[in-house]
Coordinates of C-alpha atoms in Angstrom, one line a residue:
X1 CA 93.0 111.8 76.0
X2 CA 92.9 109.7 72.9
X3 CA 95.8 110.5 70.1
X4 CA 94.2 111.3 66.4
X5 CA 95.6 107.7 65.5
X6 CA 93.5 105.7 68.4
X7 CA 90.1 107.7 67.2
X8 CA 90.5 106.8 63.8
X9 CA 91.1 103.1 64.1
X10 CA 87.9 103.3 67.1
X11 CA 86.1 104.9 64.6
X12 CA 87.3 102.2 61.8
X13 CA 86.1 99.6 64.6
X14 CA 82.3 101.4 65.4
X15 CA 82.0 102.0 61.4
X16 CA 82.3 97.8 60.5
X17 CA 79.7 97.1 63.4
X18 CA 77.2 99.6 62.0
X19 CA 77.6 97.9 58.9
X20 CA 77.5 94.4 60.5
X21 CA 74.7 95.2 63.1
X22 CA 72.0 97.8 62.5
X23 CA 69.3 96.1 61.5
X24 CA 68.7 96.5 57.7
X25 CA 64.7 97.8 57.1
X26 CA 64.1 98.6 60.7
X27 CA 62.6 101.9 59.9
X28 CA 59.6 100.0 57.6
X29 CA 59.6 97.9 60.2
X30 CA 59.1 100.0 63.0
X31 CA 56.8 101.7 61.3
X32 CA 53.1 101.8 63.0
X33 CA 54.8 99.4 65.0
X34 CA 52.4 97.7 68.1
X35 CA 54.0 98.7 71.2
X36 CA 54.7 94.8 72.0
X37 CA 56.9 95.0 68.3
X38 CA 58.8 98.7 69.6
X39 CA 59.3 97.2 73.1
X40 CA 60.6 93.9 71.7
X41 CA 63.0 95.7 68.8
X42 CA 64.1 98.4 71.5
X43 CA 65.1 95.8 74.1
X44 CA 67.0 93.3 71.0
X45 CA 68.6 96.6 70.2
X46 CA 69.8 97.8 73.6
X47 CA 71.1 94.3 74.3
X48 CA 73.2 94.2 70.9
X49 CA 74.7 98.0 71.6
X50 CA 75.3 96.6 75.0
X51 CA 76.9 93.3 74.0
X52 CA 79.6 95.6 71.6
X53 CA 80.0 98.2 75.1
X54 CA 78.4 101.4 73.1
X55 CA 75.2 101.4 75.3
X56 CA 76.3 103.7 78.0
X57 CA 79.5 105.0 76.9
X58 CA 79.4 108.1 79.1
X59 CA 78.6 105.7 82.4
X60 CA 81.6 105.8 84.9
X61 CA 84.2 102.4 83.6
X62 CA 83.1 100.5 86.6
X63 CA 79.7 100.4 85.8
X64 CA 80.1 99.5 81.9
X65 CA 81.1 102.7 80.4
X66 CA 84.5 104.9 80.3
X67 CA 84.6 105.9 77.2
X68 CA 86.4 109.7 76.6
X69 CA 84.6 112.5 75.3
X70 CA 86.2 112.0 71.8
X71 CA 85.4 108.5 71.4
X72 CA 81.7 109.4 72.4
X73 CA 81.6 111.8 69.7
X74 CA 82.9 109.3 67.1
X75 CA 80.4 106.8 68.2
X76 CA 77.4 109.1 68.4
X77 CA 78.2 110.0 64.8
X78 CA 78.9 106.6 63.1
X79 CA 75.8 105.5 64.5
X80 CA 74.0 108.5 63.0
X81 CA 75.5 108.1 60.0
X82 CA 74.6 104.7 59.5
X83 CA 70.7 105.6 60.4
X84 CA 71.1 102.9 63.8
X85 CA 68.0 103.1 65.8
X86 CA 67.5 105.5 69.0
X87 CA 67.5 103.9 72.7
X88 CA 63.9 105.6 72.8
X89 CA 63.0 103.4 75.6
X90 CA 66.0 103.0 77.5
X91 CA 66.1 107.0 77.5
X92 CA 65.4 108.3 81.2
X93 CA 67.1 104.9 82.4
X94 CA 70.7 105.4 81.1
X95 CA 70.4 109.3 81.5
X96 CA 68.2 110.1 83.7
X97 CA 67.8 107.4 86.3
X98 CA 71.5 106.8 86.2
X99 CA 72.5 110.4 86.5
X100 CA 70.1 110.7 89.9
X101 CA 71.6 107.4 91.2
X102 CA 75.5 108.0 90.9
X103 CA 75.3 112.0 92.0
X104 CA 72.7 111.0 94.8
X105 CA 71.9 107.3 95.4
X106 CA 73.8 104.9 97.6
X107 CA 75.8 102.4 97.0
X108 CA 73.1 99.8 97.7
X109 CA 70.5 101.7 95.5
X110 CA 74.0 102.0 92.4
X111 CA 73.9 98.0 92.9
X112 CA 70.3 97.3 92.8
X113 CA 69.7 99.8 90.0
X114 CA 72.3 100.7 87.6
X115 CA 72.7 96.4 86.9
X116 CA 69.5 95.9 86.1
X117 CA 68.6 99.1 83.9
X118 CA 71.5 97.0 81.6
X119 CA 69.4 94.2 81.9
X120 CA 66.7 96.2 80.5
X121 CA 64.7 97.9 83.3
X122 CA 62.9 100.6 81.8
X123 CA 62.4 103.9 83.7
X124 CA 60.1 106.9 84.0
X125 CA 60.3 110.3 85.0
X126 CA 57.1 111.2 87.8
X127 CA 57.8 115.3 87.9
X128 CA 55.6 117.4 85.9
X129 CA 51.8 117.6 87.0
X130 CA 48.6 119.1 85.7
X131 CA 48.6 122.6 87.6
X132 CA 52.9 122.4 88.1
X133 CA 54.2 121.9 84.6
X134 CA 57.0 124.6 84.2
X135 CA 56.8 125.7 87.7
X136 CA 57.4 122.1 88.9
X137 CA 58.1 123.1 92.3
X138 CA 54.3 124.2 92.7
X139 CA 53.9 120.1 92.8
X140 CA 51.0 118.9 94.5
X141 CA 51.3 115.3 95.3
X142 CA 52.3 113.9 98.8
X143 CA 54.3 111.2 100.3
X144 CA 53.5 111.1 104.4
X145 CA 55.2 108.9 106.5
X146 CA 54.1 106.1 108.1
X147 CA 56.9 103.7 110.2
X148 CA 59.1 102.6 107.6
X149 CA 57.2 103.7 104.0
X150 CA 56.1 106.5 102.4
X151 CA 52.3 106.8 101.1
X152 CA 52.1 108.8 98.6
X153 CA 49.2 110.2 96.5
X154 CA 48.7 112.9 93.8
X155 CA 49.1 112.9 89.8
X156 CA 51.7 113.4 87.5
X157 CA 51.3 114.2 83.4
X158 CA 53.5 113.8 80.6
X159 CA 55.4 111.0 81.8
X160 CA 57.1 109.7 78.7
X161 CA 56.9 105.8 78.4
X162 CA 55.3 105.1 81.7
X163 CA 53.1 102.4 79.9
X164 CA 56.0 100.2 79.7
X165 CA 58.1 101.3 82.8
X166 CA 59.4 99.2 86.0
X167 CA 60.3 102.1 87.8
X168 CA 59.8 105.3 88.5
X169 CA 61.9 108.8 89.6
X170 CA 59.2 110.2 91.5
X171 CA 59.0 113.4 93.5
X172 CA 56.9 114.1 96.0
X173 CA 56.0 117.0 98.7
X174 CA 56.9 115.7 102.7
X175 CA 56.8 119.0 103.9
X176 CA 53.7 120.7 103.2
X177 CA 54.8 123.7 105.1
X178 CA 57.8 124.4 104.1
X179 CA 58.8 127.1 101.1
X180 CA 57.8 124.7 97.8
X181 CA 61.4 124.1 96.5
X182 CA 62.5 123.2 100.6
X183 CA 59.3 120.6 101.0
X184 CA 60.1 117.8 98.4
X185 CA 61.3 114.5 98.0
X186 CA 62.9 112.3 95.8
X187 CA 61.7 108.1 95.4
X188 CA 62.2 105.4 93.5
X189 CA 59.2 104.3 92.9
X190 CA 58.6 100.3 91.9
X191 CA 55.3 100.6 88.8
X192 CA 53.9 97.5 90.2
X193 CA 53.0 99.1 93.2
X194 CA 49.1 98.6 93.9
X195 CA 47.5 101.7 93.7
X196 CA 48.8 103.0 90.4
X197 CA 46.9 103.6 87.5
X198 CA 48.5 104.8 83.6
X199 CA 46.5 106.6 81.0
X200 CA 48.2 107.4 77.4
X201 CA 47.3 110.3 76.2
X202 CA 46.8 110.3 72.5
X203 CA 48.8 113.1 70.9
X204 CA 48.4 115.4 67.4
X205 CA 50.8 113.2 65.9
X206 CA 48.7 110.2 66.7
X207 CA 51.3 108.5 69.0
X208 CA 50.4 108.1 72.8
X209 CA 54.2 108.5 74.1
X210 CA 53.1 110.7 77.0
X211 CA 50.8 109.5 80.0
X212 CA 49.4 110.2 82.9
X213 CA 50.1 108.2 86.4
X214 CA 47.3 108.5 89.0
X215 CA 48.8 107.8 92.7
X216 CA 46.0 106.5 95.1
X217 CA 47.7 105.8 98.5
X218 CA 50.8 104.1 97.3
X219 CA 53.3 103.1 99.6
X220 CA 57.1 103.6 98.5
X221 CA 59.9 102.0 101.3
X222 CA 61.8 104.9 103.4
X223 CA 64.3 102.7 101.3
X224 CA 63.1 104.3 98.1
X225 CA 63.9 108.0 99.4
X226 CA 66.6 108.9 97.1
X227 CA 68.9 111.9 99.0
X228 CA 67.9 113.4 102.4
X229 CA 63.7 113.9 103.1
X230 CA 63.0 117.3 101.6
X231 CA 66.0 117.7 99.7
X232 CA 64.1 116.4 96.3
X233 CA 64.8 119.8 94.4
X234 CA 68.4 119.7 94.9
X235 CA 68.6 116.3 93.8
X236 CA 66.0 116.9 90.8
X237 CA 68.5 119.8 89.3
X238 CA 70.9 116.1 89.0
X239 CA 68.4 114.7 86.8
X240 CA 66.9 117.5 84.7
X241 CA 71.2 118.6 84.0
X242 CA 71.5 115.4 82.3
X243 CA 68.3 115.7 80.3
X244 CA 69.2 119.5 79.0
X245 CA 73.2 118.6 78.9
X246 CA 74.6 115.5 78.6
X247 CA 71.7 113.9 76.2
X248 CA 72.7 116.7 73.8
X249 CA 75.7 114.9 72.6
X250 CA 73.8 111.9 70.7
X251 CA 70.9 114.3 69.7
X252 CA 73.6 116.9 67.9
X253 CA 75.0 114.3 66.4
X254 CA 71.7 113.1 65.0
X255 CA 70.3 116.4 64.1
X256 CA 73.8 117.0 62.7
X257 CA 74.0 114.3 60.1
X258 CA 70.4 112.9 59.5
X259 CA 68.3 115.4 59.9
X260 CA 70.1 117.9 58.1
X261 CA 71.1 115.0 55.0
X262 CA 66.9 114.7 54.5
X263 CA 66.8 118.1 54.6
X264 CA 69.7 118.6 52.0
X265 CA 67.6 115.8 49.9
X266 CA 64.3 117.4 49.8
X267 CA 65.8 120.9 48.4
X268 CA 65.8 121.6 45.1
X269 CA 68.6 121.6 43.2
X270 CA 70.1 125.5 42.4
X271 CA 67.9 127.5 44.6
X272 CA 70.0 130.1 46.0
X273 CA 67.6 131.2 48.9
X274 CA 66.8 127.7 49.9
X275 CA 71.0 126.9 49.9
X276 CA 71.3 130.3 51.8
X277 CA 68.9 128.6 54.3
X278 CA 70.9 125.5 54.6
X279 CA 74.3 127.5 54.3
X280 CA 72.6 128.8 58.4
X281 CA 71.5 125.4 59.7
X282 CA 74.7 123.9 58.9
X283 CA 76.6 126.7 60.7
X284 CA 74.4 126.4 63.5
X285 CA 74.5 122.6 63.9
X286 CA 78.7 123.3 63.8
X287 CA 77.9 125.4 66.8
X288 CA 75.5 122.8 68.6
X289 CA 78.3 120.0 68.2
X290 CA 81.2 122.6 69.6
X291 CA 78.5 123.7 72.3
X292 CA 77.7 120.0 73.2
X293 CA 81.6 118.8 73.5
X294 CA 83.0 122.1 75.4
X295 CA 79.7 121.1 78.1
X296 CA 80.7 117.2 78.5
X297 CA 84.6 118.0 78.3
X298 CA 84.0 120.7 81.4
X299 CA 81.5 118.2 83.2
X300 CA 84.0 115.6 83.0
X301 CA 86.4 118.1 84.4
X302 CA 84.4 119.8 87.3
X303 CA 84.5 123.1 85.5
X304 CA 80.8 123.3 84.3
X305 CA 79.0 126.6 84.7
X306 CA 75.3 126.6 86.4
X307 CA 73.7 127.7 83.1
X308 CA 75.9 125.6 80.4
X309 CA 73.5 122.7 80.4
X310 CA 70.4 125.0 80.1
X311 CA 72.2 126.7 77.2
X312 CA 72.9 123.5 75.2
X313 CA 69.0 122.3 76.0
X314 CA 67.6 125.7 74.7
X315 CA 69.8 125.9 71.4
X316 CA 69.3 122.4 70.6
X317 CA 65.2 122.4 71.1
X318 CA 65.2 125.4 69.0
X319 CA 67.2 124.7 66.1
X320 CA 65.4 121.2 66.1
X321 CA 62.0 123.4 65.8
X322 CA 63.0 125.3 63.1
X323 CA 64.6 122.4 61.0
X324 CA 61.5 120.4 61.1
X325 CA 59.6 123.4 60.8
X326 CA 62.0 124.0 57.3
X327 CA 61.4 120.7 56.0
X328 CA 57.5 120.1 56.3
X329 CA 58.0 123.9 54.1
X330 CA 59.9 122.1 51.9
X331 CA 57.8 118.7 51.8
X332 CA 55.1 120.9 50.8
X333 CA 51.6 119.1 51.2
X334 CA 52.5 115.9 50.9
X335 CA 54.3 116.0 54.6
X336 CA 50.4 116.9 55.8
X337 CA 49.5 113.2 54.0
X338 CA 52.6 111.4 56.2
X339 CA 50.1 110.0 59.3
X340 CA 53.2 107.8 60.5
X341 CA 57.1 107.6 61.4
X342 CA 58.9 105.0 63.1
X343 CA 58.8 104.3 66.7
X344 CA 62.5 103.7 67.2
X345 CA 63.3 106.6 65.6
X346 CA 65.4 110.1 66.4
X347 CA 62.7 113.5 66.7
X348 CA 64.1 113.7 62.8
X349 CA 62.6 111.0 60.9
X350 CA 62.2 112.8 57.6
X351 CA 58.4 112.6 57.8
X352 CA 58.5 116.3 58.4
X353 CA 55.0 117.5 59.8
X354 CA 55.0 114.9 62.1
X355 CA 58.4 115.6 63.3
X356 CA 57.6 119.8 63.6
X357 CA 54.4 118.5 65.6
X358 CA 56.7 116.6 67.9
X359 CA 59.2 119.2 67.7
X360 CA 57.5 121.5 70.1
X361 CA 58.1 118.8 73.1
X362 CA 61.4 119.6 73.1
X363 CA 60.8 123.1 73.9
X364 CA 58.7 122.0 77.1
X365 CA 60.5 118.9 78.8
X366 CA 63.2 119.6 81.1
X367 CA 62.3 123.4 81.6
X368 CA 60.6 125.5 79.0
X369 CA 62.4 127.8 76.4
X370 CA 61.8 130.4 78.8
X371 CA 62.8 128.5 82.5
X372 CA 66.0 128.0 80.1
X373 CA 66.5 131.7 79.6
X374 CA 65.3 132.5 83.3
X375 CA 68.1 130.1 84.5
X376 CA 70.9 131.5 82.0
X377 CA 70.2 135.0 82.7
X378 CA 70.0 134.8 86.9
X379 CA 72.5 131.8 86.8
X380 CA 74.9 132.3 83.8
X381 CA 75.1 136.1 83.7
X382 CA 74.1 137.1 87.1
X383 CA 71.3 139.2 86.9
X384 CA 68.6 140.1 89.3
X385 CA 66.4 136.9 90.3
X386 CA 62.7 137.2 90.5
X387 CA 61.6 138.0 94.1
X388 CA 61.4 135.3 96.5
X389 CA 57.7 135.2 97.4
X390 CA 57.9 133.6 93.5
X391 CA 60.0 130.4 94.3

């Protein structure tokens, strides 16, 4: 626990190297950026958090983290308030991947892994396919077994980032017989694998971010299985908990002080319905930042309830929604004219139809809005769970 004193001069220390180290103009810069600019600028960037120890702050010590909750908080919104870049990139490999390797890896896959994703290995998440989006454990593709690999071969859709990613979390069905949630696994899949091909898929906002990963009898070493064969699910719910929880706290932090500044900006001075509106944004981002430390405080204690992530993820998406949605209302149609924002930016960049457009992905990744209020309800409050024959 940090006294008030040891915050203040942390946050004295984080607020001099935002002023010394965010790159001045990166925004213009980045852009309609190529991706060999973003992937360049996101890898200089990562390196230069890392070099001052703010990359992974919420990482265990021994890996290159440690930090408490409170310092997280302070960093998270120095960094915001000084407009620093977002790890866009390096996303799914300190949350994600990291998450799935210290609650389920080995020590050998920790060593191999966690090093190297400092380094700069970039990761990708292989879950969501084109007939099992939100019921992912309907998941088609198959990994058989053969001596001492794994050949796998199926499809997967809206993999953010896979373009430029090393490595994969991939899961897979081993057990075609078995009830869907009981039959899948969990790899680490290598992208240079032969045998794998990415699409981008162009989006509305004119930004190919998502892709498509086409698996034509790839071969994955039994070293690669990640948890017990056919345990997959249960080491999934590891992985999607850190993307609807413990991401939260940057993204608060960012919706919190940028996003709501640019929309403070763009409202006209005196309007008393329009400072009414603002009046409820603020009071619900005060809510999301409470929210977001009473979730990584009780994770860090042991004490977290099955839903608490889930409700974090589902008030965050929304409230993001409906503060884009406010500020391409108040950009008016100009914010229809805005064809571009920059790559290495937060889903709040200010250009606010693009933004509201990107908006909605938030509601879908991780569990829709309604998975999220399936799991709170059943999980959090107890109620009756759909019947069986449905899972």
């Amino acid at each position: 626990m940090n006294s008030p004193g040891d915050l203040r001069e942390f946050r004295v220390a984080v607020r001099d190297w935002c002023r010394a180290e965010i790159p001045v103009g990166w925004r213009a810069a980045q852009t309609g950026a190529s991706d060999a600019e973003f992937v360049a600028f996101q890898q200089e960037w990562f390196q230069r958090l890392r070099g001052a120890g703010f990359a992974v702050p919420h990482w265990p010590a021994e890996w290159g983290g440690g930090m408490s909750v409170g310092e997280q908080m302070v960093l998270y919104q120095e960094l915001a308030a000084h407009d620093a870049p977002r790890l866009v990139l390096a996303f799914v490999s300190i949350h994600h991947a990291a998450a799935t390797l210290l609650a389920a890896g080995t020590e050998e896959q920790r060593r191999r892994h966690l090093p190297a994703i400092l380094d700069g290995e970039i990761w990708v998440q292989g879950f969501s396919e084109p007939a099992a989006g939100s019921d992912l454990a309907a998941l088609a593709t198959t990994a058989r077994r053969a001596g001492d690999e794994y050949v796998v071969t199926g499809q997967k859709v809206w993999a953010s980032g896979a373009q430029f990613a090393d490595w994969c979390l991939l899961l897979a069905r081993t057990d075609p017989n078995a009830p869907k949630r009981h039959g899948i696994s969990y790899f680490l899949l290598d992208m240079r694998t032969p045998g794998i091909d990415v699409r981008p898929i162009r989006q509305a906002t004119g930004e190919s971010h998502f892709c498509e990963i086409f698996l034509d009898r790839v071969r994955i070493p039994a070293s690669g299985l990640i948890g017990a064969e056919n345990a997959g699910w249960q080491v999934a719910q590891q992985t999607l908990g850190a993307e609807r929880g413990l991401t939260m706290l940057e993204l608060a932090e960012r919706l919190g002080n940028a996003g709501f500044r640019w929309l403070v900006q763009a409202c006209p001075a005196g309007d008393p319905l329009l400072l009414d509106r603002l009046a409820g944004f603020e009071t619900e981002i005060a809510g999301l930042r409470l929210l977001c430390r009473d979730l990584v405080e009780r994770h860090e204690s042991g004490s977290a309830g099955p839903a608490d992530a889930s409700i974090v993820k589902l008030y965050y998406s929304e409230l993001l929604q409906r503060m884009t949605d406010f500020g391409t209302e108040l950009g008016g149609m100009h914010a229809h004219t805005v064809l571009h924002k920059p790559r290495s930016g937060g889903w709040e960049s200010g250009a606010w139809a693009l933004d509201f457009l990107g908006s909605w992905e938030w509601t879908i990744p991780g569990g829709t809005s309604e998975i999220q209020r399936t799991i709170i309800g059943e999980r959090g409050l107890g109620l009756p769970r759909e019947p069986s024959g449905a899972r």
